[in-house]
Amino acid sequence: VLQIKASIETGRRLSDSMMNFPRVFDTLYCNMIKAGEEAGILDTILLRLSSYAEKSEKVKNQVKGAMIM
């Protein structure tokens, strides 16, 4: 996070800064954030990505739970 912050402070975009960490932020996230930056709706995109991540985690946990039984 500190490296992303430092990158942004030098003038790079959030999406470009996040692309330096592909094991943390996949291509979908980076491209969605890039689109949000360009369209001026970054706040909306971040909310959508948050919702997507929560739902994805919930499904993943349900699948794990089903496999344990």
mmCIF file of C-alpha atoms in Angstrom:
data_model
loop_
_atom_site.group_PDB
_atom_site.id
_atom_site.type_symbol
_atom_site.label_atom_id
_atom_site.label_comp_id
_atom_site.label_asym_id
_atom_site.label_seq_id
_atom_site.Cartn_x
_atom_site.Cartn_y
_atom_site.Cartn_z
ATOM 1 C CA VAL A 1 0.000 0.000 0.000
ATOM 2 C CA LEU A 2 2.834 2.382 0.799
ATOM 3 C CA GLN A 3 4.408 1.740 -2.595
ATOM 4 C CA ILE A 4 1.099 2.460 -4.320
ATOM 5 C CA LYS A 5 0.705 5.641 -2.290
ATOM 6 C CA ALA A 6 4.221 6.765 -3.191
ATOM 7 C CA SER A 7 3.574 6.020 -6.859
ATOM 8 C CA ILE A 8 0.379 8.083 -6.828
ATOM 9 C CA GLU A 9 2.179 10.948 -5.114
ATOM 10 C CA THR A 10 4.645 11.055 -8.015
ATOM 11 C CA GLY A 11 1.746 11.612 -10.422
ATOM 12 C CA ARG A 12 0.927 8.096 -11.611
ATOM 13 C CA ARG A 13 -2.663 6.910 -11.826
ATOM 14 C CA LEU A 14 -4.078 4.518 -9.268
ATOM 15 C CA SER A 15 -4.655 1.882 -11.941
ATOM 16 C CA ASP A 16 -1.076 2.117 -13.195
ATOM 17 C CA SER A 17 0.234 1.910 -9.650
ATOM 18 C CA MET A 18 -1.862 -1.162 -8.909
ATOM 19 C CA MET A 19 -0.679 -2.929 -12.075
ATOM 20 C CA ASN A 20 2.762 -3.204 -10.455
ATOM 21 C CA PHE A 21 1.269 -5.808 -8.084
ATOM 22 C CA PRO A 22 -0.417 -8.433 -10.295
ATOM 23 C CA ARG A 23 -0.474 -11.049 -7.515
ATOM 24 C CA VAL A 24 -2.660 -8.704 -5.443
ATOM 25 C CA PHE A 25 -4.695 -6.875 -8.095
ATOM 26 C CA ASP A 26 -5.798 -8.869 -11.113
ATOM 27 C CA THR A 27 -6.303 -7.450 -14.595
ATOM 28 C CA LEU A 28 -10.063 -7.050 -14.104
ATOM 29 C CA TYR A 29 -9.595 -4.794 -11.077
ATOM 30 C CA CYS A 30 -6.919 -2.669 -12.732
ATOM 31 C CA ASN A 31 -8.893 -2.241 -15.953
ATOM 32 C CA MET A 32 -12.103 -1.397 -14.097
ATOM 33 C CA ILE A 33 -10.282 1.235 -12.051
ATOM 34 C CA LYS A 34 -8.650 2.623 -15.188
ATOM 35 C CA ALA A 35 -12.077 2.932 -16.828
ATOM 36 C CA GLY A 36 -13.428 4.626 -13.714
ATOM 37 C CA GLU A 37 -10.551 7.100 -13.702
ATOM 38 C CA GLU A 38 -11.065 7.960 -17.355
ATOM 39 C CA ALA A 39 -14.844 8.290 -17.038
ATOM 40 C CA GLY A 40 -14.689 10.253 -13.788
ATOM 41 C CA ILE A 41 -16.673 7.648 -11.874
ATOM 42 C CA LEU A 42 -13.942 6.045 -9.798
ATOM 43 C CA ASP A 43 -16.102 6.121 -6.666
ATOM 44 C CA THR A 44 -18.848 4.115 -8.386
ATOM 45 C CA ILE A 45 -16.353 1.598 -9.755
ATOM 46 C CA LEU A 46 -14.738 1.117 -6.357
ATOM 47 C CA LEU A 47 -18.149 0.417 -4.812
ATOM 48 C CA ARG A 48 -18.918 -2.124 -7.535
ATOM 49 C CA LEU A 49 -15.564 -3.835 -7.096
ATOM 50 C CA SER A 50 -16.097 -3.965 -3.350
ATOM 51 C CA SER A 51 -19.482 -5.593 -3.824
ATOM 52 C CA TYR A 52 -18.013 -8.037 -6.342
ATOM 53 C CA ALA A 53 -15.192 -8.998 -3.964
ATOM 54 C CA GLU A 54 -17.603 -9.566 -1.075
ATOM 55 C CA LYS A 55 -19.893 -11.755 -3.183
ATOM 56 C CA SER A 56 -16.960 -13.688 -4.604
ATOM 57 C CA GLU A 57 -15.594 -14.376 -1.129
ATOM 58 C CA LYS A 58 -19.020 -15.488 0.082
ATOM 59 C CA VAL A 59 -19.380 -17.958 -2.796
ATOM 60 C CA LYS A 60 -15.846 -19.237 -2.245
ATOM 61 C CA ASN A 61 -16.600 -19.887 1.432
ATOM 62 C CA GLN A 62 -19.852 -21.658 0.555
ATOM 63 C CA VAL A 63 -18.042 -23.938 -1.881
ATOM 64 C CA LYS A 64 -15.360 -24.730 0.717
ATOM 65 C CA GLY A 65 -18.051 -25.464 3.283
ATOM 66 C CA ALA A 66 -19.853 -27.783 0.901
ATOM 67 C CA MET A 67 -16.646 -29.650 0.120
ATOM 68 C CA ILE A 68 -15.912 -30.252 3.797
ATOM 69 C CA MET A 69 -19.259 -31.946 4.400
#
